CSV table of C-alpha atoms and ligand atoms in Angstrom, one decimal:
chain,number,residue,atom,x,y,z
A,147,MET,CA,5.4,-16.4,-7.4
A,148,ILE,CA,2.9,-13.4,-8.1
A,149,SER,CA,3.4,-10.2,-6.9
A,150,ARG,CA,1.2,-6.7,-6.9
A,151,PHE,CA,1.3,-3.2,-7.4
A,152,ALA,CA,-1.3,-1.8,-6.0
A,153,PRO,CA,-2.0,2.2,-6.2
A,154,SER,CA,-4.5,3.8,-4.6
A,155,THR,CA,-6.4,6.2,-6.9
A,156,THR,CA,-7.0,8.7,-5.0
A,157,GLY,CA,-4.5,11.3,-7.0
A,158,GLU,CA,-2.3,11.7,-10.2
A,159,ALA,CA,0.5,9.4,-11.0
A,160,HIS,CA,3.8,10.8,-9.9
A,161,PRO,CA,7.3,9.7,-9.7
A,162,GLY,CA,7.2,7.8,-6.2
A,163,THR,CA,4.2,5.5,-7.6
A,164,LEU,CA,6.3,5.1,-10.5
A,165,LEU,CA,9.3,3.7,-8.7
A,166,ALA,CA,7.1,1.3,-6.8
A,167,ALA,CA,5.4,0.0,-10.2
A,168,LEU,CA,9.5,-0.3,-10.9
A,169,LEU,CA,10.1,-2.3,-8.3
A,170,VAL,CA,7.5,-5.2,-8.2
A,171,TRP,CA,7.9,-5.3,-11.6
A,172,LEU,CA,11.5,-5.6,-12.1
A,173,ASP,CA,11.4,-8.2,-8.7
A,174,ALA,CA,8.7,-10.4,-10.0
A,175,ARG,CA,10.2,-10.3,-14.1
A,176,SER,CA,13.8,-10.8,-12.4
A,177,ARG,CA,12.2,-14.0,-10.7
A,178,GLY,CA,10.0,-15.5,-13.4
A,179,GLY,CA,6.7,-14.5,-11.6
A,180,ARG,CA,3.5,-12.9,-12.8
A,181,ALA,CA,3.0,-8.9,-12.1
A,182,LEU,CA,-0.4,-8.1,-11.4
A,183,MET,CA,-1.3,-4.1,-10.9
A,184,ARG,CA,-4.6,-3.9,-8.8
A,185,LEU,CA,-6.3,-0.4,-8.5
A,186,GLU,CA,-7.3,0.5,-5.3
A,187,ASP,CA,-10.4,2.4,-5.8
A,188,LEU,CA,-13.0,1.3,-2.4
A,189,ASP,CA,-12.5,5.6,-1.2
A,190,VAL,CA,-15.4,6.5,-2.7
A,191,THR,CA,-14.4,10.1,-1.4
A,192,ARG,CA,-11.4,10.2,-2.8
A,193,THR,CA,-11.3,8.6,-6.0
A,194,ARG,CA,-11.6,9.4,-9.2
A,195,ALA,CA,-11.6,7.7,-12.4
A,196,GLY,CA,-9.6,9.8,-14.3
A,197,TRP,CA,-6.6,8.7,-12.2
A,198,ALA,CA,-7.0,4.9,-12.2
A,199,ASP,CA,-6.8,5.6,-16.3
A,200,GLN,CA,-3.9,7.6,-16.0
A,201,LEU,CA,-2.3,5.2,-13.5
A,202,ILE,CA,-2.5,2.4,-16.4
A,203,GLU,CA,-1.0,5.4,-18.6
A,204,ALA,CA,1.9,5.9,-16.5
A,205,CYS,CA,2.6,2.6,-16.1
A,206,SER,CA,2.4,1.7,-20.0
A,207,TRP,CA,4.5,5.1,-21.3
A,208,LEU,CA,7.5,4.3,-18.3
A,209,GLY,CA,7.6,0.8,-20.7
A,210,LEU,CA,5.7,-1.4,-17.7
A,211,ALA,CA,3.5,-4.2,-18.8
A,212,TRP,CA,0.8,-6.2,-16.4
A,213,ASP,CA,-0.1,-9.6,-16.1
A,214,GLU,CA,-3.7,-8.6,-15.2
A,215,VAL,CA,-5.0,-5.2,-14.2
A,216,ILE,CA,-7.8,-5.8,-10.9
A,217,VAL,CA,-9.8,-3.0,-10.0
A,218,GLN,CA,-11.0,-3.4,-6.4
A,219,SER,CA,-13.9,-2.0,-6.6
A,220,ASP,CA,-14.8,-5.2,-8.3
A,221,ARG,CA,-14.5,-7.3,-5.6
A,222,ARG,CA,-17.2,-6.1,-3.0
A,223,ALA,CA,-18.5,-9.4,-2.9
A,224,ALA,CA,-15.5,-11.1,-1.6
A,225,HIS,CA,-14.8,-8.1,0.7
A,226,GLU,CA,-18.7,-8.8,2.2
A,227,ALA,CA,-18.7,-12.3,2.3
A,228,ALA,CA,-15.1,-12.1,4.7
A,229,LEU,CA,-17.4,-9.4,6.4
A,230,ASP,CA,-20.0,-12.1,7.0
A,231,ALA,CA,-17.2,-14.7,7.8
A,232,LEU,CA,-15.5,-12.2,10.8
A,233,ALA,CA,-19.6,-11.5,12.0
A,234,ALA,CA,-20.0,-15.3,12.1
A,235,ALA,CA,-16.2,-16.0,14.5
A,236,GLY,CA,-17.7,-12.9,16.8
A,237,ARG,CA,-15.2,-10.7,15.5
A,238,LEU,CA,-17.1,-7.5,14.6
A,239,TYR,CA,-18.0,-4.9,16.9
A,240,PRO,CA,-19.7,-1.1,16.1
A,241,CYS,CA,-17.0,1.8,17.2
A,242,SER,CA,-18.6,5.6,17.3
A,243,CYS,CA,-15.6,6.7,18.3
A,244,SER,CA,-14.1,9.5,16.3
A,245,ARG,CA,-10.8,10.3,15.7
A,246,ALA,CA,-11.2,13.5,18.6
A,247,VAL,CA,-12.0,11.0,21.7
A,248,ARG,CA,-8.4,9.2,20.0
A,249,ALA,CA,-6.3,12.4,19.6
A,250,GLY,CA,-4.1,13.0,22.7
A,251,GLY,CA,-3.9,9.7,23.8
A,252,ARG,CA,-1.0,6.9,22.6
A,253,ARG,CA,0.5,7.6,19.0
A,254,ALA,CA,0.7,3.9,17.3
A,255,PRO,CA,3.6,2.6,15.3
A,256,ASP,CA,2.4,4.6,12.1
A,257,GLY,CA,2.1,8.1,13.9
A,258,GLY,CA,-1.4,8.0,13.9
A,259,TRP,CA,-3.3,8.1,17.0
A,260,ALA,CA,-4.0,4.3,18.6
A,261,TYR,CA,-7.7,2.9,19.4
A,262,ASP,CA,-7.6,1.3,23.0
A,263,ASN,CA,-10.3,-0.9,21.7
A,264,THR,CA,-13.3,0.5,24.1
A,265,CYS,CA,-16.2,-0.6,21.8
A,266,ARG,CA,-15.3,-4.6,22.2
A,267,GLY,CA,-18.1,-5.5,24.2
A,268,ARG,CA,-20.3,-4.0,21.9
A,269,PRO,CA,-22.5,-6.4,20.1
A,270,LEU,CA,-23.5,-5.8,16.2
A,271,PRO,CA,-27.4,-4.3,15.8
A,272,ALA,CA,-29.6,-6.7,14.9
A,273,GLY,CA,-29.5,-6.3,11.4
A,274,GLY,CA,-25.6,-7.4,11.5
A,275,TRP,CA,-22.7,-5.1,10.3
A,276,ARG,CA,-24.5,-3.9,7.3
A,277,ALA,CA,-26.8,-2.5,9.1
A,278,ALA,CA,-25.1,-0.5,11.5
A,279,ALA,CA,-24.0,3.1,11.5
A,280,ASP,CA,-21.0,3.3,12.9
A,281,ALA,CA,-17.8,2.2,12.0
A,282,ILE,CA,-17.0,-1.6,12.1
A,283,ARG,CA,-13.8,-3.0,13.8
A,284,ALA,CA,-12.4,-6.3,13.9
A,285,ARG,CA,-11.1,-7.5,17.2
A,286,LEU,CA,-7.9,-9.2,17.2
A,287,ASP,CA,-6.1,-11.4,19.0
A,288,ASP,CA,-3.7,-9.9,21.9
A,289,ASP,CA,-0.6,-11.6,20.0
A,290,ARG,CA,2.7,-10.2,19.1
A,291,VAL,CA,3.0,-11.1,15.6
A,292,GLU,CA,7.0,-11.9,14.9
A,293,LEU,CA,8.1,-10.7,11.4
A,294,ILE,CA,11.4,-9.8,9.2
A,295,ASP,CA,10.8,-9.0,6.2
A,296,ASP,CA,12.6,-9.8,3.1
A,297,GLY,CA,14.9,-6.6,3.4
A,298,GLY,CA,15.4,-7.1,7.1
A,299,LEU,CA,12.6,-4.3,8.3
A,300,ASP,CA,11.2,-6.1,11.5
A,301,LEU,CA,7.6,-5.5,11.3
A,302,SER,CA,7.2,-7.2,14.7
A,303,GLN,CA,4.5,-5.9,16.3
A,304,THR,CA,1.5,-6.1,18.7
A,305,PRO,CA,-1.3,-5.2,16.6
A,306,ALA,CA,-4.4,-5.1,18.9
A,307,ARG,CA,-2.4,-3.2,21.5
A,308,GLU,CA,0.6,-0.9,20.1
A,309,MET,CA,-2.5,0.2,16.8
A,310,GLY,CA,-5.6,-1.4,18.0
A,311,ASP,CA,-8.5,-2.9,16.9
A,312,PRO,CA,-8.4,-1.9,13.1
A,313,ILE,CA,-11.2,0.0,10.8
A,314,VAL,CA,-12.4,-2.8,8.5
A,315,ARG,CA,-16.1,-1.2,7.3
A,316,ARG,CA,-16.1,2.5,8.0
A,317,ARG,CA,-19.0,4.5,8.8
A,318,ASP,CA,-20.1,5.2,5.4
A,319,GLY,CA,-20.0,1.8,4.4
A,320,VAL,CA,-16.7,1.7,2.0
A,321,ILE,CA,-14.4,-1.5,2.5
A,322,ALA,CA,-11.8,-0.4,4.9
A,323,TYR,CA,-8.3,-0.6,3.0
A,324,GLN,CA,-6.8,-3.4,5.8
A,325,LEU,CA,-9.1,-5.5,5.1
A,326,ALA,CA,-9.6,-5.3,1.3
A,327,VAL,CA,-5.9,-6.1,1.2
A,328,VAL,CA,-5.4,-9.2,3.1
A,329,VAL,CA,-9.2,-10.4,1.2
A,330,ASP,CA,-7.6,-9.6,-2.2
A,331,ASP,CA,-4.1,-10.8,-2.0
A,332,ARG,CA,-5.7,-14.1,-1.4
A,333,ASP,CA,-8.2,-14.4,-3.9
A,334,GLU,CA,-5.4,-13.3,-6.2
A,335,ALA,CA,-2.9,-15.6,-5.0
A,336,ILE,CA,0.2,-13.0,-4.0
A,337,SER,CA,3.1,-14.5,-2.7
A,338,ASP,CA,4.9,-12.0,-2.7
A,339,VAL,CA,4.1,-8.2,-1.3
A,340,ILE,CA,6.2,-5.7,-2.5
A,341,ARG,CA,5.6,-2.0,-1.1
A,342,GLY,CA,6.6,1.5,0.5
A,343,ARG,CA,8.2,1.5,3.8
A,344,ASP,CA,5.0,3.9,4.7
A,345,ILE,CA,3.0,0.7,4.9
A,346,ALA,CA,5.1,-1.2,6.8
A,347,PRO,CA,3.7,-0.7,10.2
A,348,SER,CA,0.3,-1.8,8.9
A,349,THR,CA,1.4,-5.8,8.0
A,350,ALA,CA,1.2,-6.9,11.5
A,351,THR,CA,-2.4,-5.8,11.3
A,352,GLN,CA,-2.7,-7.5,8.3
A,353,VAL,CA,-1.3,-10.7,9.5
A,354,MET,CA,-3.7,-10.9,12.5
A,355,LEU,CA,-6.7,-9.9,10.1
A,356,GLN,CA,-5.4,-13.0,7.3
A,357,ARG,CA,-5.0,-15.4,10.8
A,358,LEU,CA,-8.5,-14.6,11.6
A,359,LEU,CA,-9.5,-15.6,8.0
A,360,GLY,CA,-7.5,-18.7,8.0
A,361,ILE,CA,-5.1,-16.8,5.0
A,362,ALA,CA,-1.6,-17.6,4.8
A,363,THR,CA,1.0,-15.1,4.9
A,364,PRO,CA,3.0,-13.9,2.2
A,365,ARG,CA,6.3,-12.6,2.0
A,366,TYR,CA,6.8,-8.9,2.4
A,367,ARG,CA,9.3,-6.5,1.3
A,368,HIS,CA,9.3,-2.7,2.0
A,369,HIS,CA,11.4,-0.3,0.1
A,370,PHE,CA,12.5,3.3,0.5
A,371,LEU,CA,10.4,6.2,-0.6
A,372,LEU,CA,10.9,9.2,-2.6
A,373,LEU,CA,10.1,12.4,-0.6
A,374,GLU,CA,9.4,15.8,-1.6
A,375,ALA,CA,9.2,19.0,1.1
A,376,ALA,CA,7.1,19.8,3.3
A,377,GLY,CA,7.8,22.9,5.0
A,378,ALA,CA,9.4,23.7,8.1
A,379,GLY,CA,12.8,22.1,6.6
A,380,LYS,CA,10.4,18.8,6.5
A,381,LEU,CA,10.0,16.1,4.7
A,382,ALA,CA,6.9,13.4,3.2
A,383,LYS,CA,6.3,11.1,1.6
A,384,LEU,CA,6.3,12.0,-2.2
A,385,HIS,CA,2.5,12.8,-3.0
A,386,GLY,CA,1.9,15.9,-5.3
A,387,SER,CA,4.4,18.0,-6.2
A,388,ILE,CA,5.3,16.5,-9.1
A,389,PRO,CA,1.8,14.9,-10.5
A,390,PHE,CA,2.4,13.0,-14.0
A,391,SER,CA,0.4,15.5,-16.0
A,392,GLN,CA,3.8,17.3,-15.5
A,393,LEU,CA,6.3,14.9,-15.6
A,394,ARG,CA,5.0,14.3,-19.3
A,395,THR,CA,5.7,17.6,-20.7
A,396,GLN,CA,9.3,17.5,-20.1
A,397,HIS,CA,10.0,13.6,-19.8
A,398,ASP,CA,9.4,10.5,-22.2
A,399,GLY,CA,9.5,7.0,-20.5
A,400,PRO,CA,12.5,5.7,-20.8
A,401,GLY,CA,13.6,8.6,-19.5
A,402,VAL,CA,12.0,8.9,-16.2
A,403,CYS,CA,13.0,4.7,-16.1
A,404,GLY,CA,16.6,6.1,-16.2
A,405,ILE,CA,16.1,8.9,-13.1
A,406,LEU,CA,14.6,6.4,-11.5
A,407,ALA,CA,16.4,3.3,-11.9
A,408,HIS,CA,19.6,5.2,-11.0
A,409,ALA,CA,17.9,6.4,-7.4
A,410,ALA,CA,17.2,2.9,-6.7
A,411,GLY,CA,20.4,1.3,-7.5
A,412,LEU,CA,20.3,-0.3,-10.9
A,413,ARG,CA,22.1,2.0,-12.9
A,414,ALA,CA,25.4,4.0,-12.9
A,415,THR,CA,23.9,7.4,-14.4
A,416,PRO,CA,20.4,8.5,-14.6
A,417,ALA,CA,20.8,7.9,-18.5
A,418,PRO,CA,17.4,6.7,-20.4
A,419,CYS,CA,16.7,3.1,-20.6
A,420,ALA,CA,14.0,0.4,-20.9
A,421,PRO,CA,12.5,-1.2,-17.9
A,422,GLY,CA,13.4,-4.5,-19.5
A,423,GLU,CA,17.5,-3.8,-20.1
A,424,LEU,CA,17.3,-4.1,-15.7
A,425,VAL,CA,15.6,-7.1,-15.5
A,426,GLY,CA,18.3,-9.3,-16.2
A,427,ASP,CA,20.9,-8.0,-13.0
A,428,PHE,CA,18.3,-6.6,-10.9
A,429,ASP,CA,19.5,-7.3,-7.5
A,430,TRP,CA,17.6,-5.7,-4.0
A,431,GLN,CA,21.2,-6.0,-2.2
A,432,ARG,CA,21.6,-2.9,-4.8
A,433,VAL,CA,18.7,-0.9,-3.6
A,434,PRO,CA,19.3,1.6,-1.3
A,435,THR,CA,17.3,1.1,2.0
A,436,ALA,CA,17.4,5.1,2.7
A,437,ASP,CA,14.6,7.3,1.7
A,438,ARG,CA,15.0,10.1,-1.4
A,439,VAL,CA,14.3,13.1,-2.2
A,440,ALA,CA,12.6,14.4,-5.3
A,441,ARG,CA,12.4,18.0,-7.1
A,442,TRP,CA,11.1,19.3,-9.9
A,443,THR,CA,14.0,21.9,-11.5
A,444,ALA,CA,14.2,23.6,-14.8
A,445,ALA,CA,15.9,20.6,-16.1
A,446,GLY,CA,13.0,18.6,-14.6
A,447,LEU,CA,13.0,16.2,-12.2
A,448,ILE,CA,16.0,15.3,-10.2
A,449,VAL,CA,16.7,12.9,-7.6
A,450,ASP,CA,18.8,13.7,-4.7
A,451,PRO,CA,21.9,11.4,-4.4
B,32,ZN,ZN1,-15.2,2.4,19.7
């Protein structure tokens, strides 16, 4: 059993990042498996090397040790080979439809706008996908994916219609998340993908890409998220309100580990603890499915019950 914690390096680590890391690590360690960290740093417009370093440091501070750390940008050749394979199978096409063209159309399961595959008939330029000035999409089969994850979450979808064919290489040349994730999971022999529920609507698209590339589908499990206030009484996935640099001014690693373990149903109180103390009786049955709200107070991090 090999699992991975795969954060994007587009911002500071925060309690939500650390919760995801802890759950991946505990799941793997409690089953005698390997746990890797993969730094997803392909989006050169948003990533910073300092944030990658901080993610490594934050996990270590929390008490997590990884069997291996992989940097996604080192894997360009494998990503390009996958694009070549898709091109050889006649699956790639250029698309110049802007977000504005899709806006106001159909809502996709991830809350964005669905793409209607309008450019499917367009050929690649003479030089292939590398020579295309537009974004490149992969034509999926129009099949329905039937999939229930290990936590019972129904991920079934017809991604080609509900989401639209995915972009696999962006207009600016960046390899898109949906492609990189399936290629990297294959090459790292990932058997179990444990990740936050915000990514669940992308799973069917990833399964369809796996099928096009002849990749076995791993097991999936999507866990609850930490949320933050997002104005007008709304909540959103925790993002920027409690950065690691602030967290560590008031807490140490065992302190935050205890708060997260309590939020995840693994401890009766938020008293400090080490991740290793949680391995013995780790059980997903104890982990709640409902998202929780994290707040910063005079006493530091609080996760609402
Ligand atoms: Zn298009």
